[in-house]
XYZ file of C-alpha atoms in Angstrom:
745
model
C -69.899 -60.415 79.674
C -66.822 -60.786 81.849
C -65.139 -57.576 82.849
C -62.185 -56.758 80.625
C -58.744 -57.322 82.035
C -56.672 -54.246 82.732
C -53.837 -53.694 80.216
C -50.900 -52.023 81.921
C -49.043 -51.791 78.586
C -51.865 -49.850 76.944
C -52.167 -47.566 79.979
C -48.492 -46.692 79.743
C -48.480 -46.448 75.921
C -51.243 -43.859 76.071
C -49.389 -41.875 78.721
C -52.139 -42.131 81.313
C -51.585 -41.184 84.899
C -53.565 -42.097 88.044
C -56.882 -40.264 88.051
C -56.572 -39.261 84.376
C -57.610 -42.394 82.519
C -59.972 -41.108 79.816
C -57.443 -42.088 77.152
C -57.435 -45.661 78.393
C -61.235 -45.699 78.631
C -61.509 -44.742 74.962
C -59.083 -47.444 73.865
C -60.652 -50.080 76.104
C -64.290 -49.137 75.488
C -64.312 -48.171 71.814
C -61.486 -49.951 70.042
C -60.305 -52.927 72.088
C -61.804 -56.318 71.228
C -62.416 -58.520 74.245
C -59.327 -58.956 76.393
C -56.745 -58.545 73.634
C -53.489 -57.085 74.908
C -51.729 -54.158 73.293
C -49.490 -56.232 71.019
C -52.497 -58.229 69.822
C -54.317 -54.974 69.195
C -51.447 -53.594 67.101
C -51.423 -56.840 65.115
C -55.184 -56.825 64.523
C -55.742 -53.198 63.544
C -52.655 -53.144 61.304
C -53.795 -56.261 59.464
C -50.425 -57.824 60.159
C -48.545 -54.983 58.429
C -45.544 -54.573 60.729
C -44.591 -51.154 59.370
C -48.094 -49.805 60.038
C -48.135 -51.469 63.460
C -44.847 -49.720 64.218
C -46.245 -46.331 63.134
C -49.265 -46.815 65.389
C -47.037 -47.844 68.282
C -44.989 -44.677 67.752
C -48.266 -42.692 67.737
C -47.382 -41.304 64.301
C -50.430 -42.745 62.576
C -53.869 -44.120 63.395
C -56.767 -45.528 61.404
C -60.272 -44.114 61.713
C -62.413 -45.366 64.542
C -64.475 -47.876 62.564
C -61.335 -49.583 61.250
C -59.868 -49.780 64.753
C -63.073 -51.254 66.125
C -63.928 -53.698 63.327
C -60.816 -54.832 61.484
C -59.934 -58.459 62.040
C -63.267 -59.233 63.727
C -65.750 -61.481 61.988
C -69.388 -60.382 61.680
C -68.569 -56.840 62.732
C -69.319 -53.650 60.858
C -67.803 -51.614 58.073
C -64.378 -49.989 58.274
C -65.850 -46.841 56.692
C -67.022 -43.927 58.805
C -68.236 -41.935 55.826
C -71.191 -42.479 53.534
C -73.630 -40.263 51.675
C -77.039 -40.985 50.149
C -76.826 -37.743 48.189
C -80.046 -36.214 46.899
C -83.146 -37.935 48.279
C -85.738 -38.475 45.537
C -89.055 -36.635 45.467
C -91.319 -39.702 45.598
C -92.355 -41.390 48.803
C -90.922 -44.782 47.782
C -87.563 -43.073 47.219
C -87.814 -41.316 50.581
C -88.714 -44.539 52.366
C -85.849 -46.357 50.657
C -83.509 -43.588 51.788
C -84.735 -44.110 55.343
C -84.103 -47.841 55.100
C -80.658 -47.236 53.586
C -79.813 -44.921 56.471
C -80.874 -47.518 59.031
C -78.906 -50.310 57.345
C -75.797 -48.112 57.095
C -76.065 -47.210 60.779
C -76.280 -50.916 61.625
C -73.028 -51.429 59.689
C -71.412 -48.664 61.821
C -71.383 -45.971 59.106
C -72.548 -42.371 59.294
C -74.783 -40.946 56.561
C -75.298 -37.658 54.768
C -78.267 -36.688 52.613
C -79.647 -33.693 50.769
C -83.343 -32.769 50.924
C -83.010 -30.246 48.099
C -85.023 -32.213 45.532
C -88.055 -32.822 47.770
C -91.018 -30.622 46.826
C -91.992 -27.963 49.385
C -95.002 -27.748 51.684
C -98.148 -26.730 49.834
C -97.144 -28.221 46.485
C -99.353 -30.802 44.832
C -99.102 -34.601 44.765
C -100.665 -36.028 41.583
C -102.860 -32.951 41.469
C -104.999 -34.249 44.347
C -103.217 -33.661 47.646
C -100.919 -31.024 49.066
C -97.683 -32.113 50.664
C -96.485 -31.155 54.134
C -93.015 -30.647 52.704
C -89.639 -31.621 54.125
C -90.273 -31.370 57.888
C -92.132 -34.706 58.370
C -89.324 -36.476 56.560
C -86.684 -34.648 58.581
C -88.435 -35.949 61.680
C -88.573 -39.444 60.241
C -84.839 -39.463 59.447
C -84.142 -38.017 62.900
C -86.194 -40.774 64.555
C -84.308 -43.420 62.594
C -81.019 -41.908 63.751
C -82.230 -41.947 67.351
C -83.530 -45.496 67.024
C -80.736 -47.356 65.252
C -77.483 -47.995 67.087
C -74.348 -48.515 65.041
C -73.987 -52.192 65.835
C -74.949 -51.481 69.445
C -71.751 -49.469 69.961
C -73.055 -45.956 69.445
C -75.977 -44.037 67.999
C -76.259 -43.217 64.319
C -74.694 -40.073 62.827
C -76.596 -38.078 60.210
C -76.143 -34.887 58.212
C -79.109 -33.296 56.434
C -78.502 -30.452 54.003
C -80.818 -28.221 51.959
C -80.266 -25.771 49.121
C -80.483 -22.125 50.074
C -82.850 -21.734 47.083
C -85.368 -24.295 48.393
C -88.773 -22.768 49.272
C -88.625 -24.201 52.808
C -85.139 -22.980 53.637
C -86.340 -20.613 56.377
C -88.071 -23.481 58.166
C -84.945 -25.609 57.785
C -82.545 -23.051 59.245
C -84.751 -22.268 62.247
C -86.122 -25.701 63.130
C -83.411 -26.441 65.706
C -84.255 -23.321 67.668
C -86.633 -25.782 69.358
C -84.294 -28.101 71.259
C -86.805 -30.941 70.953
C -86.688 -30.824 67.142
C -84.203 -32.718 64.945
C -81.770 -33.206 67.815
C -80.007 -36.273 66.401
C -78.756 -34.824 63.108
C -76.447 -32.058 61.926
C -77.918 -29.504 59.517
C -76.110 -27.560 56.783
C -77.262 -25.109 54.129
C -76.038 -25.629 50.553
C -75.035 -22.163 49.305
C -73.774 -21.452 45.799
C -71.740 -18.523 44.488
C -74.788 -16.886 42.896
C -76.455 -16.538 46.282
C -73.327 -15.157 47.946
C -72.860 -12.646 45.140
C -76.487 -11.568 45.545
C -75.943 -11.044 49.274
C -72.767 -9.103 48.600
C -74.634 -6.841 46.166
C -77.514 -6.263 48.593
C -80.183 -7.980 46.468
C -83.499 -8.176 48.328
C -85.784 -9.999 45.900
C -85.317 -12.827 43.405
C -88.282 -14.619 41.827
C -87.771 -18.377 41.807
C -89.468 -21.506 40.465
C -89.229 -24.978 42.032
C -90.042 -27.522 39.336
C -91.387 -30.945 40.219
C -93.352 -33.740 38.482
C -94.622 -31.700 35.508
C -95.599 -28.862 37.806
C -93.964 -25.858 39.434
C -94.009 -23.915 42.697
C -93.396 -20.159 42.411
C -91.939 -18.103 45.247
C -89.444 -15.324 45.934
C -86.192 -15.133 47.914
C -84.686 -12.173 49.750
C -80.960 -13.112 49.845
C -79.957 -10.364 52.278
C -82.684 -11.181 54.791
C -82.253 -14.931 54.432
C -78.496 -14.774 54.935
C -79.029 -12.674 58.052
C -81.351 -15.361 59.429
C -78.748 -18.047 58.736
C -76.156 -16.010 60.620
C -78.529 -15.387 63.517
C -79.445 -19.057 63.934
C -75.800 -20.084 63.724
C -74.983 -17.592 66.458
C -77.899 -18.538 68.701
C -78.042 -22.313 68.110
C -74.689 -23.299 66.485
C -76.577 -24.536 63.411
C -76.993 -24.705 60.533
C -73.483 -25.025 59.141
C -72.693 -23.820 55.641
C -71.559 -25.753 52.571
C -70.218 -23.594 49.731
C -71.323 -25.864 46.918
C -69.309 -24.520 43.972
C -66.080 -25.194 45.828
C -67.418 -28.296 47.590
C -68.473 -30.089 44.419
C -65.748 -28.996 42.026
C -62.419 -28.456 43.781
C -61.070 -32.007 43.598
C -59.277 -34.343 41.211
C -62.609 -35.721 39.929
C -63.887 -32.294 38.879
C -64.003 -33.088 35.140
C -64.750 -36.819 35.361
C -68.223 -37.659 34.096
C -70.269 -39.778 36.485
C -68.605 -38.550 39.688
C -71.055 -35.892 40.879
C -70.643 -34.780 44.485
C -74.021 -34.081 46.064
C -73.507 -33.590 49.805
C -71.232 -34.701 52.657
C -70.938 -37.231 55.449
C -72.117 -36.194 58.968
C -69.025 -34.204 59.960
C -68.444 -32.593 56.590
C -64.935 -33.892 55.876
C -66.108 -36.076 52.992
C -67.998 -34.500 50.065
C -69.294 -37.608 48.308
C -71.295 -38.716 45.275
C -74.480 -40.718 45.752
C -73.705 -43.857 47.796
C -70.039 -42.873 47.964
C -67.952 -44.318 50.791
C -64.555 -43.489 52.252
C -62.181 -44.915 54.831
C -60.277 -42.534 57.084
C -56.945 -42.347 58.863
C -54.812 -39.602 60.374
C -51.148 -38.660 60.575
C -50.088 -37.260 63.946
C -47.980 -34.254 62.926
C -46.798 -33.752 66.477
C -44.596 -36.862 66.279
C -42.778 -35.658 63.157
C -41.130 -32.684 64.860
C -37.379 -33.059 65.433
C -35.663 -31.165 68.276
C -38.977 -29.960 69.794
C -39.085 -26.830 71.985
C -35.709 -25.635 70.643
C -34.558 -23.138 68.032
C -33.529 -26.129 65.848
C -37.040 -27.587 65.759
C -38.076 -28.780 62.275
C -40.200 -31.382 60.465
C -38.726 -34.790 59.633
C -39.806 -34.744 55.972
C -37.707 -37.809 55.076
C -39.568 -40.028 57.525
C -42.889 -38.429 56.613
C -42.317 -39.179 52.915
C -41.442 -42.818 53.551
C -44.368 -43.307 55.917
C -46.938 -41.801 53.546
C -46.049 -44.444 50.971
C -46.821 -47.193 53.507
C -49.994 -45.411 54.617
C -51.405 -45.131 51.079
C -50.727 -48.813 50.455
C -52.340 -49.773 53.747
C -55.400 -47.612 53.075
C -55.799 -49.233 49.664
C -55.669 -52.619 51.409
C -58.468 -51.426 53.675
C -60.640 -50.561 50.654
C -60.305 -54.132 49.334
C -60.681 -55.784 52.712
C -63.811 -53.795 53.509
C -65.596 -54.401 50.210
C -68.137 -56.936 51.468
C -68.765 -55.107 54.751
C -70.694 -52.226 53.194
C -74.370 -52.292 54.078
C -75.688 -51.617 50.550
C -74.793 -53.037 47.132
C -74.681 -49.480 45.769
C -71.998 -48.630 48.327
C -69.928 -51.634 47.289
C -70.234 -50.634 43.641
C -69.015 -47.096 44.344
C -66.176 -48.354 46.562
C -65.027 -50.742 43.841
C -65.220 -48.120 41.110
C -63.498 -45.219 42.876
C -61.454 -46.680 45.769
C -61.667 -43.506 47.880
C -59.211 -43.028 50.713
C -59.081 -40.135 53.183
C -55.759 -39.344 54.855
C -56.095 -36.666 57.493
C -53.963 -34.922 60.051
C -54.187 -34.328 63.777
C -51.893 -32.803 66.344
C -51.488 -29.632 64.267
C -51.711 -27.476 67.392
C -49.100 -29.653 69.130
C -46.818 -29.379 66.099
C -46.955 -25.591 66.292
C -46.065 -25.638 69.990
C -43.074 -27.928 69.400
C -41.924 -25.610 66.598
C -42.303 -22.609 68.914
C -44.969 -21.094 66.629
C -48.225 -19.468 67.715
C -51.335 -20.969 66.097
C -52.670 -18.529 63.481
C -49.700 -16.186 63.103
C -47.781 -15.771 59.835
C -45.177 -18.421 60.713
C -47.901 -20.976 61.396
C -49.450 -20.238 57.997
C -46.118 -20.838 56.274
C -45.537 -24.094 58.163
C -49.091 -25.220 57.331
C -48.569 -24.668 53.606
C -45.199 -26.401 53.663
C -46.453 -29.489 55.511
C -49.872 -29.837 53.868
C -48.621 -29.413 50.303
C -45.953 -32.029 51.009
C -48.408 -34.586 52.415
C -50.895 -34.168 49.565
C -48.321 -34.428 46.810
C -46.644 -37.450 48.406
C -49.986 -39.216 48.829
C -50.951 -38.717 45.172
C -47.544 -39.817 43.885
C -47.637 -42.876 46.162
C -51.008 -43.805 44.659
C -49.531 -43.441 41.175
C -46.691 -45.785 42.116
C -49.232 -48.216 43.536
C -51.192 -48.126 40.277
C -48.075 -49.487 38.543
C -48.355 -52.740 40.483
C -52.051 -52.994 41.297
C -53.666 -51.146 38.412
C -55.694 -47.953 38.311
C -59.077 -47.660 39.987
C -61.855 -48.624 37.515
C -63.199 -45.067 37.251
C -59.804 -43.519 36.503
C -59.837 -40.857 33.787
C -56.802 -38.815 32.610
C -59.095 -35.772 32.809
C -58.294 -35.825 36.529
C -54.977 -34.228 35.661
C -56.741 -31.266 34.055
C -58.608 -30.358 37.253
C -57.895 -27.115 39.083
C -56.796 -29.145 42.094
C -54.201 -31.136 40.114
C -52.775 -27.961 38.616
C -52.566 -26.427 42.097
C -50.804 -29.217 43.980
C -48.776 -31.059 41.311
C -45.773 -30.063 39.206
C -45.589 -30.632 35.454
C -43.214 -33.500 36.148
C -45.713 -35.041 38.568
C -48.484 -34.824 35.990
C -46.307 -36.442 33.328
C -45.458 -39.283 35.731
C -49.122 -39.846 36.605
C -50.125 -39.868 32.920
C -47.850 -42.868 32.496
C -48.902 -44.681 35.689
C -52.475 -43.646 36.390
C -53.800 -43.528 39.949
C -54.946 -46.272 42.289
C -57.392 -44.026 44.186
C -59.772 -41.177 43.355
C -59.502 -39.142 46.583
C -56.689 -38.698 49.070
C -56.903 -36.022 51.767
C -59.733 -35.754 54.272
C -59.359 -33.927 57.577
C -61.704 -35.594 60.050
C -62.409 -34.211 63.545
C -60.551 -37.172 65.188
C -62.474 -36.492 68.379
C -61.989 -39.940 69.906
C -58.607 -40.994 68.534
C -57.143 -37.530 69.112
C -58.373 -37.564 72.693
C -57.050 -41.103 73.101
C -53.594 -39.746 72.203
C -54.311 -36.565 74.224
C -53.306 -34.288 71.368
C -55.003 -31.485 69.436
C -57.867 -33.073 67.506
C -57.884 -32.636 63.737
C -56.720 -29.159 62.829
C -58.332 -27.508 65.831
C -56.424 -25.351 68.283
C -56.588 -26.500 71.888
C -60.031 -25.756 73.307
C -58.479 -24.716 76.599
C -55.122 -25.368 78.236
C -57.027 -26.714 81.218
C -60.516 -28.074 80.729
C -63.206 -30.494 81.782
C -64.447 -33.039 79.256
C -67.926 -34.491 79.648
C -68.484 -37.885 78.062
C -71.722 -39.819 77.734
C -72.123 -43.555 77.360
C -74.696 -45.239 75.155
C -76.880 -45.575 78.256
C -76.818 -41.809 78.740
C -74.663 -41.636 81.888
C -72.396 -38.579 82.006
C -68.878 -38.476 83.422
C -66.511 -35.514 83.765
C -62.733 -35.597 83.209
C -60.429 -32.679 84.097
C -57.379 -32.586 81.854
C -54.462 -30.714 80.316
C -53.160 -31.340 76.804
C -50.299 -33.851 76.754
C -48.036 -31.263 75.125
C -47.801 -29.381 78.449
C -46.407 -32.461 80.170
C -43.910 -32.926 77.330
C -42.828 -29.304 77.667
C -42.411 -29.675 81.442
C -40.239 -32.730 80.895
C -38.116 -30.758 78.416
C -37.504 -27.883 80.858
C -37.100 -30.192 83.851
C -40.126 -29.098 85.889
C -42.944 -31.107 87.427
C -45.662 -28.461 87.218
C -46.328 -24.961 85.949
C -49.050 -22.338 86.163
C -50.873 -21.990 82.863
C -50.143 -18.255 82.843
C -46.407 -18.967 82.909
C -46.352 -21.029 79.697
C -44.623 -19.497 76.635
C -46.823 -17.307 74.417
C -47.057 -19.979 71.706
C -49.260 -22.055 74.040
C -52.664 -20.741 72.951
C -56.268 -21.947 73.086
C -59.216 -21.323 70.786
C -60.499 -18.351 72.797
C -57.177 -16.574 72.171
C -57.298 -16.869 68.365
C -59.087 -14.374 66.137
C -61.489 -15.905 63.605
C -59.619 -14.206 60.741
C -56.544 -16.267 61.655
C -58.588 -19.473 61.844
C -60.083 -18.936 58.390
C -56.764 -17.951 56.817
C -55.167 -21.123 58.160
C -58.099 -23.312 57.107
C -57.972 -21.784 53.626
C -54.396 -23.010 53.261
C -55.396 -26.447 54.476
C -58.294 -26.486 52.004
C -56.012 -25.509 49.142
C -54.287 -28.887 49.530
C -57.332 -30.936 50.565
C -59.234 -32.543 47.706
C -62.193 -33.556 49.897
C -63.165 -31.620 53.030
C -62.159 -30.399 56.470
C -64.139 -30.841 59.658
C -63.470 -27.845 61.857
C -65.504 -25.581 64.133
C -64.633 -21.953 64.801
C -65.225 -21.206 68.483
C -66.426 -17.694 69.269
C -66.944 -15.921 72.603
C -70.274 -15.322 74.249
C -71.815 -12.086 73.014
C -70.577 -12.464 69.414
C -72.804 -10.376 67.145
C -74.732 -11.493 64.089
C -72.661 -8.998 62.098
C -69.483 -10.828 63.140
C -70.941 -14.124 61.913
C -71.867 -12.384 58.655
C -68.316 -11.108 58.173
C -66.869 -14.512 59.099
C -69.011 -16.334 56.524
C -68.172 -13.805 53.843
C -64.461 -14.182 54.526
C -64.743 -17.992 54.497
C -66.439 -17.895 51.080
C -63.910 -15.485 49.607
C -60.991 -17.526 50.978
C -62.207 -20.669 49.216
C -63.411 -22.773 52.144
C -65.767 -25.605 51.226
C -67.756 -25.123 54.391
C -67.742 -23.456 57.770
C -69.288 -24.153 61.163
C -69.293 -21.826 64.155
C -69.958 -22.306 67.830
C -70.687 -19.296 70.028
C -70.003 -20.029 73.686
C -73.244 -20.958 75.421
C -75.317 -21.383 72.257
C -75.936 -25.086 72.959
C -74.712 -27.949 75.132
C -70.972 -28.461 74.870
C -68.677 -31.446 75.375
C -65.822 -29.295 76.641
C -66.120 -26.646 79.353
C -63.608 -24.667 81.344
C -64.892 -25.443 84.814
C -67.125 -28.454 84.484
C -70.366 -26.474 84.618
C -71.675 -27.997 81.416
C -75.117 -26.622 80.563
C -77.647 -29.420 80.757
C -80.509 -27.812 78.836
C -84.020 -29.246 78.744
C -83.762 -31.445 75.705
C -86.344 -34.191 75.635
C -84.987 -37.576 74.616
C -87.157 -39.838 72.506
C -86.875 -43.493 73.503
C -89.127 -46.369 72.523
C -91.280 -47.811 75.296
C -89.838 -51.095 76.619
C -91.691 -54.006 75.043
C -93.059 -56.818 77.246
C -92.600 -60.339 75.935
C -96.303 -60.574 75.041
C -98.693 -57.791 74.029
C -102.279 -57.619 72.817
C -102.839 -57.468 69.078
C -105.552 -57.188 66.455
C -105.730 -58.857 63.051
C -107.127 -56.909 60.072
C -107.898 -58.588 56.738
C -106.797 -56.541 53.717
C -107.432 -57.230 50.047
C -105.319 -55.353 47.491
C -105.695 -55.848 43.744
C -107.122 -59.340 44.171
C -104.486 -60.463 46.719
C -105.123 -61.199 50.401
C -102.932 -59.596 53.041
C -103.115 -59.471 56.794
C -102.137 -56.561 59.008
C -101.366 -57.416 62.629
C -101.250 -54.403 64.924
C -99.719 -54.825 68.369
C -100.876 -52.617 71.264
C -98.983 -51.362 74.289
C -100.913 -49.461 76.963
C -103.927 -49.602 74.618
C -102.062 -47.603 71.970
C -100.779 -48.888 68.574
C -97.165 -50.021 69.008
C -96.067 -52.158 66.045
C -97.163 -53.442 62.632
C -96.650 -56.775 60.863
C -97.648 -57.528 57.278
C -98.352 -61.165 56.371
C -99.844 -63.282 53.596
C -102.441 -65.546 55.328
C -103.174 -69.052 54.112
C -106.892 -68.153 53.916
C -109.224 -65.258 54.644
C -109.659 -64.620 58.382
C -112.050 -62.067 59.909
C -110.926 -59.122 62.002
C -110.262 -60.362 65.525
C -108.037 -60.028 68.607
C -105.055 -62.083 69.724
C -101.538 -61.635 71.117
C -98.028 -61.109 69.719
C -95.151 -62.791 71.567
C -91.511 -61.850 71.009
C -89.749 -65.175 70.440
C -86.258 -63.741 69.972
C -84.641 -60.640 68.493
C -86.793 -59.478 65.553
C -88.849 -62.704 65.474
C -92.464 -62.757 66.730
C -95.502 -65.080 66.957
C -99.175 -64.139 66.605
C -101.757 -66.350 68.351
C -105.567 -66.206 68.485
C -108.518 -68.564 68.629
C -108.711 -68.413 64.831
C -105.101 -68.550 63.650
C -101.426 -68.910 64.602
C -98.578 -67.232 62.700
C -95.033 -68.307 63.560
C -91.694 -66.669 62.700
C -92.944 -63.181 61.932
C -89.942 -60.980 61.192
C -89.889 -57.358 62.290
C -91.010 -56.243 59.749
C -92.304 -59.277 57.843
C -91.215 -58.369 54.334
C -94.079 -59.325 52.041
C -92.373 -57.317 49.312
C -89.967 -54.400 49.320
C -92.863 -51.946 49.314
C -94.939 -53.546 52.093
C -91.823 -54.386 54.089
C -90.428 -50.851 53.978
C -93.820 -49.389 54.859
C -94.174 -51.768 57.824
C -90.673 -50.899 59.049
C -91.437 -47.193 58.847
C -94.768 -47.492 60.657
C -93.390 -49.693 63.450
C -90.463 -47.335 64.066
C -92.727 -44.300 64.284
C -95.341 -46.042 66.469
C -92.725 -47.303 68.922
C -91.434 -43.767 69.313
C -94.934 -42.423 69.980
C -95.270 -40.261 66.905
C -98.905 -39.131 66.381
C -100.920 -41.831 64.642
C -102.672 -39.259 62.468
C -99.300 -38.046 61.175
C -98.185 -41.615 60.468
C -101.425 -42.303 58.600
C -100.883 -39.236 56.411
C -97.311 -40.256 55.601
C -98.337 -43.816 54.732
C -101.270 -42.610 52.655
C -98.897 -40.664 50.431
C -96.914 -43.795 49.599
C -99.406 -44.359 46.780
C -102.133 -42.240 45.237
C -104.124 -45.400 44.497
C -107.114 -46.216 46.711
C -106.472 -49.912 46.050
C -103.047 -50.249 47.605
C -101.534 -51.798 50.713
C -100.483 -48.328 51.916
C -103.993 -46.930 51.514
C -105.479 -49.883 53.410
C -102.913 -49.525 56.190
C -103.629 -45.789 56.434
C -107.333 -46.530 56.922
C -106.509 -48.930 59.762
C -104.315 -46.294 61.399
C -107.085 -43.704 60.954
C -109.253 -45.720 63.324
C -106.793 -44.918 66.107
C -106.039 -41.309 65.158
C -107.079 -38.458 67.401
C -109.584 -35.962 65.936
C -107.926 -32.984 64.268
C -108.878 -29.901 62.286
C -107.728 -29.997 58.658
C -106.255 -27.100 56.684
C -108.935 -27.270 53.998
C -112.401 -25.806 54.615
C -115.825 -27.373 54.095
C -116.836 -27.165 50.394
C -120.482 -26.580 51.386
C -120.345 -23.922 54.100
C -116.705 -22.975 54.610
C -116.600 -24.377 58.157
C -113.724 -26.301 59.754
C -113.238 -29.876 58.539
C -112.471 -32.442 61.252
C -110.718 -35.746 60.544
C -111.830 -38.505 62.932
C -111.879 -42.293 62.753
C -111.010 -42.365 59.048
C -113.791 -39.934 58.128
C -114.005 -36.203 57.572
C -116.957 -34.137 58.769
C -117.798 -30.447 59.028
C -118.095 -28.739 62.388
C -120.793 -26.398 61.075
C -123.014 -28.378 58.671
C -123.903 -31.973 57.757
C -121.078 -32.451 55.245
C -119.270 -35.769 55.771
C -116.963 -38.004 53.739
C -115.348 -41.315 54.616
C -112.372 -42.918 52.927
C -110.078 -41.260 50.399
């Protein structure tokens, strides 16, 4: 590809200066299409809406990253950043489908969230014959998929996995990332309800629980006090898991009383609590640009302009919902988008707004300004959607019960509610505060609702190829202040006291401010509370308790030094020893072996490709006749298309995977992904075997083929004859002490 032409206009629009071009790099590398100039870019991302183009040019408003990257480009991905699979089912076909859905959503540029809470725990029975290994193998599978699948080649997938605090494997879940090599491509959050928090508050140390599954049950006990302490300790030491307070998360919204809209979990960053297969488009208002008379005693918010602009923004976001309808990866996502028409208007530049108002982030004045601005934005957005419903109609899932929700009664007046009863609403959700990491940095303003990390800092960025680059910067607001006072430079220590960074703000102030934001946010807020090195577990405990009592939907903490950071004060970013999992490069041609398989009277063929004498990929085919087991080669013809050749047969146009049916195709996709990433063959065989409890199934036959390549291992069960260790080897099980042996299943 030809090198992109430099755009002087974009460089100047972003306020870049020589040597400080990260802002331009983000625009050029993430959001610019080809060699389009700045005016063409405004035209494309605004969809030809001149008012929206003008707001973007004034830096007052910006769409979410996926809209900026994909709008107006044929055969590109979705405009939606946010998706959620919700609860993953407890059967292996459901789990495999979830894995496929994740991969397809990543390919369409979307992030995914899922809950593991309904999956039966380790040690529970499968059809009364086997015991399951629980959630961890599937966590690893989802993690591998996230590592494997790029979002349209532009970036890696983004995944959130959550688990109920009442799940029997919760202790494993909360501690798994203490090993830096485990689940390193997904965020983890614990789903905590009010009953658990009340038990912790009361000092309860034992609750007997039952996990029900498939006409059976798993009995266990929970020590809330001890478990909560472990959650706090892992959050302090490893910055995960985060917490989702589910009563507030699932109920505090306009859809609270609407049947059929059940929120299950969130998208990867937590700003979008969503129902199963829910989707949402994002945008952000830059509050910094709505301050009149900045840095003076007359500084105030331009509410007239803000009101007018919100009306245009809501209309534009509704246009995005329609325009994006056929870009969703899954039909279920399209159905949910059509029925509920979710939009997510967020804010950024909150910290900059405070500075321009002469207010210190977190003090009482900042809390009052936050309530004034956020309540205004939310109410205006809802009323704009009501006005839009007059001309375009309500969203199909609209129900007047929305107006009886706690959220509606909190943010709307009686007059507002009467108006909406007559008009309806065009959209089901409105406010969503995303982290705005890239677009906020592109504008060089405070991202999302975060305070400035530091007033001078080094940012480390990493390309898709893994190359790191460091950028030393100051927030743009300092340069604006210097221009106001007529100076070229200033020592950080000489800035007014309302210039503060995250290390200067007490966590109580952060939570109080976020609670106000949450009061007027019907979806969620992505925000991380930064804490100094040496923070105690007791402090984390108190922080979480305060967050719950203040009505936050979730909370995430980061203790300095607990894991690799993007931002550092001096550029000494800890590198860690995290092992990256990459598939071995595939030569054009590799050796392969053909296995005949007969399932329920039908003939199948399994072609296994080998790399370095180890299983590397799987293809499932329907042969034209029965061929014996034999060797050949598999040649990659083009992307995802392969050819098998031997002295007995030739198979052209094999697709990776060759979808014989949904079941065989999904199983082949799963096996190939795990083999290419060098997961143990014996583990893969066990996972595939559990796809069906029938000994006459494609999955069972494939598992037997994989068993031939599995390394010997000691099983958990003991020999039924002598009690010795049972060893699984080559598809058979034998005792290490006596002559007991059994082959097959």
